[in-house]
GROMACS .gro file of C-alpha atoms in nm:
model
  169
    1UNK     CA    1   0.695  -1.291   1.232
    2UNK     CA    2   0.680  -1.667   1.214
    3UNK     CA    3   0.437  -1.685   0.937
    4UNK     CA    4   0.565  -1.473   0.703
    5UNK     CA    5   0.903  -1.719   0.796
    6UNK     CA    6   0.716  -1.981   0.686
    7UNK     CA    7   0.546  -1.868   0.417
    8UNK     CA    8   0.902  -1.743   0.284
    9UNK     CA    9   1.023  -2.125   0.301
   10UNK     CA   10   0.751  -2.223   0.077
   11UNK     CA   11   0.686  -1.942  -0.198
   12UNK     CA   12   0.846  -1.905  -0.516
   13UNK     CA   13   0.558  -1.767  -0.695
   14UNK     CA   14   0.409  -1.412  -0.724
   15UNK     CA   15   0.119  -1.317  -0.456
   16UNK     CA   16  -0.109  -1.023  -0.366
   17UNK     CA   17  -0.215  -0.912  -0.044
   18UNK     CA   18  -0.486  -0.712   0.023
   19UNK     CA   19  -0.733  -0.632   0.311
   20UNK     CA   20  -1.038  -0.824   0.363
   21UNK     CA   21  -1.263  -0.530   0.455
   22UNK     CA   22  -1.258  -0.334   0.149
   23UNK     CA   23  -1.429  -0.401  -0.198
   24UNK     CA   24  -1.171  -0.389  -0.501
   25UNK     CA   25  -1.386  -0.503  -0.777
   26UNK     CA   26  -1.352  -0.761  -1.066
   27UNK     CA   27  -1.134  -0.539  -1.282
   28UNK     CA   28  -0.902  -0.502  -1.023
   29UNK     CA   29  -0.844  -0.904  -0.975
   30UNK     CA   30  -0.810  -0.906  -1.364
   31UNK     CA   31  -0.508  -0.615  -1.330
   32UNK     CA   32  -0.335  -0.794  -1.045
   33UNK     CA   33  -0.345  -1.131  -1.213
   34UNK     CA   34  -0.281  -0.993  -1.575
   35UNK     CA   35   0.070  -0.824  -1.397
   36UNK     CA   36   0.179  -1.082  -1.192
   37UNK     CA   37   0.145  -1.356  -1.434
   38UNK     CA   38   0.381  -1.155  -1.711
   39UNK     CA   39   0.651  -1.017  -1.506
   40UNK     CA   40   0.905  -1.073  -1.281
   41UNK     CA   41   1.232  -0.926  -1.100
   42UNK     CA   42   1.511  -0.780  -1.262
   43UNK     CA   43   1.780  -0.548  -1.208
   44UNK     CA   44   1.490  -0.401  -0.909
   45UNK     CA   45   1.185  -0.572  -0.768
   46UNK     CA   46   0.933  -0.558  -0.977
   47UNK     CA   47   0.582  -0.527  -0.760
   48UNK     CA   48   0.252  -0.370  -0.849
   49UNK     CA   49  -0.047  -0.209  -0.662
   50UNK     CA   50  -0.387  -0.114  -0.767
   51UNK     CA   51  -0.493   0.236  -0.746
   52UNK     CA   52  -0.859   0.399  -0.720
   53UNK     CA   53  -0.965   0.744  -0.774
   54UNK     CA   54  -1.018   0.858  -0.377
   55UNK     CA   55  -1.373   0.990  -0.458
   56UNK     CA   56  -1.433   0.640  -0.545
   57UNK     CA   57  -1.344   0.523  -0.203
   58UNK     CA   58  -1.466   0.746   0.052
   59UNK     CA   59  -1.790   0.694   0.247
   60UNK     CA   60  -2.046   0.946   0.362
   61UNK     CA   61  -2.101   0.747   0.701
   62UNK     CA   62  -1.746   0.894   0.864
   63UNK     CA   63  -1.384   0.858   0.761
   64UNK     CA   64  -1.156   0.614   0.583
   65UNK     CA   65  -0.771   0.523   0.590
   66UNK     CA   66  -0.591   0.513   0.258
   67UNK     CA   67  -0.264   0.590   0.114
   68UNK     CA   68  -0.246   0.886  -0.116
   69UNK     CA   69   0.010   0.790  -0.425
   70UNK     CA   70   0.206   0.996  -0.624
   71UNK     CA   71   0.351   0.876  -0.982
   72UNK     CA   72   0.621   0.894  -1.196
   73UNK     CA   73   0.599   0.978  -1.554
   74UNK     CA   74   0.608   0.610  -1.622
   75UNK     CA   75   0.326   0.520  -1.366
   76UNK     CA   76   0.508   0.359  -1.140
   77UNK     CA   77   0.445   0.475  -0.778
   78UNK     CA   78   0.679   0.737  -0.617
   79UNK     CA   79   0.566   0.808  -0.311
   80UNK     CA   80   0.220   0.660  -0.074
   81UNK     CA   81   0.166   0.840   0.240
   82UNK     CA   82  -0.082   0.694   0.493
   83UNK     CA   83  -0.351   0.917   0.569
   84UNK     CA   84  -0.598   0.747   0.872
   85UNK     CA   85  -0.842   0.993   0.876
   86UNK     CA   86  -1.008   1.097   0.550
   87UNK     CA   87  -1.321   1.276   0.527
   88UNK     CA   88  -1.589   1.363   0.249
   89UNK     CA   89  -1.757   1.690   0.323
   90UNK     CA   90  -2.001   1.878   0.177
   91UNK     CA   91  -1.775   2.081  -0.056
   92UNK     CA   92  -1.459   1.825  -0.104
   93UNK     CA   93  -1.248   1.560   0.016
   94UNK     CA   94  -1.004   1.629   0.323
   95UNK     CA   95  -0.762   1.488   0.543
   96UNK     CA   96  -0.658   1.545   0.886
   97UNK     CA   97  -0.313   1.627   0.930
   98UNK     CA   98  -0.226   1.655   1.303
   99UNK     CA   99  -0.450   1.964   1.431
  100UNK     CA  100  -0.579   2.083   1.061
  101UNK     CA  101  -0.788   1.973   0.773
  102UNK     CA  102  -0.604   1.927   0.415
  103UNK     CA  103  -0.777   1.955   0.103
  104UNK     CA  104  -0.778   1.678  -0.152
  105UNK     CA  105  -0.857   1.670  -0.500
  106UNK     CA  106  -1.138   1.388  -0.579
  107UNK     CA  107  -0.944   1.217  -0.867
  108UNK     CA  108  -0.636   1.153  -0.633
  109UNK     CA  109  -0.485   0.805  -0.663
  110UNK     CA  110  -0.530   0.624  -0.364
  111UNK     CA  111  -0.428   0.300  -0.194
  112UNK     CA  112  -0.651   0.068  -0.058
  113UNK     CA  113  -0.429  -0.188  -0.006
  114UNK     CA  114  -0.463  -0.423  -0.297
  115UNK     CA  115  -0.052  -0.534  -0.371
  116UNK     CA  116   0.092  -0.812  -0.625
  117UNK     CA  117   0.461  -0.865  -0.477
  118UNK     CA  118   0.756  -1.131  -0.599
  119UNK     CA  119   0.915  -1.362  -0.330
  120UNK     CA  120   1.139  -1.072  -0.315
  121UNK     CA  121   0.939  -0.930  -0.105
  122UNK     CA  122   0.877  -1.126   0.174
  123UNK     CA  123   1.278  -1.137   0.237
  124UNK     CA  124   1.252  -0.754   0.263
  125UNK     CA  125   0.968  -0.735   0.523
  126UNK     CA  126   1.137  -0.999   0.716
  127UNK     CA  127   1.437  -0.806   0.725
  128UNK     CA  128   1.247  -0.456   0.802
  129UNK     CA  129   1.017  -0.614   1.099
  130UNK     CA  130   1.257  -0.665   1.323
  131UNK     CA  131   1.399  -0.273   1.337
  132UNK     CA  132   1.020  -0.186   1.341
  133UNK     CA  133   0.939  -0.354   1.645
  134UNK     CA  134   1.255  -0.240   1.807
  135UNK     CA  135   1.146   0.129   1.728
  136UNK     CA  136   0.779   0.046   1.812
  137UNK     CA  137   0.817  -0.118   2.161
  138UNK     CA  138   0.965   0.252   2.254
  139UNK     CA  139   0.766   0.455   2.092
  140UNK     CA  140   0.421   0.314   2.045
  141UNK     CA  141   0.406  -0.015   2.214
  142UNK     CA  142  -0.002   0.000   2.200
  143UNK     CA  143  -0.106   0.105   1.903
  144UNK     CA  144   0.231   0.088   1.644
  145UNK     CA  145   0.100  -0.044   1.283
  146UNK     CA  146   0.359  -0.211   1.058
  147UNK     CA  147   0.164  -0.042   0.765
  148UNK     CA  148   0.281  -0.228   0.439
  149UNK     CA  149   0.328   0.077   0.262
  150UNK     CA  150   0.632   0.155   0.463
  151UNK     CA  151   0.864  -0.127   0.356
  152UNK     CA  152   0.760  -0.081  -0.009
  153UNK     CA  153   0.799   0.333   0.045
  154UNK     CA  154   1.132   0.233   0.177
  155UNK     CA  155   1.220  -0.018  -0.122
  156UNK     CA  156   1.125   0.245  -0.373
  157UNK     CA  157   1.347   0.517  -0.185
  158UNK     CA  158   1.655   0.279  -0.152
  159UNK     CA  159   1.600   0.245  -0.553
  160UNK     CA  160   1.554  -0.103  -0.510
  161UNK     CA  161   1.196  -0.172  -0.615
  162UNK     CA  162   0.933  -0.030  -0.877
  163UNK     CA  163   0.574  -0.065  -0.848
  164UNK     CA  164   0.361  -0.006  -1.124
  165UNK     CA  165   0.062   0.167  -1.028
  166UNK     CA  166  -0.225  -0.038  -1.166
  167UNK     CA  167  -0.606   0.134  -1.171
  168UNK     CA  168  -0.954  -0.005  -1.170
  169UNK     CA  169  -1.296   0.160  -1.148
   0.00000   0.00000   0.00000
């Protein structure tokens, strides 16, 4: 929480957030750089995310966690739902949903958490973090996780942000 506050005090430039344990590819970094260099907030916050075809992000060695995405007619993120157990089976890809497995198409666009944000995102994350803590400390204090797509989804649902889905091979 303190890191966000300190960073927010000094940042006025667009920035990227990504996981350190995934391989994103050179074209993803280029797409992210180009977008952040040529866009800024307008009537709405103007963010981006690099999306991948699900089949190119799964492994034969167990499960992966991905955000399953849907987009609108303009290529903007409409929804992202975190699925923490997605597996490749002989006859297709499935994610675990409670006590059942759900088929998902190979070409489904997923997030591997490569995001581009404007400084406005830091204010939003900071404002929402207290509510997350208050809820999580009661409901799931040992394993609660503040998934980055959560505040992004909230901002989309509230009509405060658009998130352009960039693609990478």
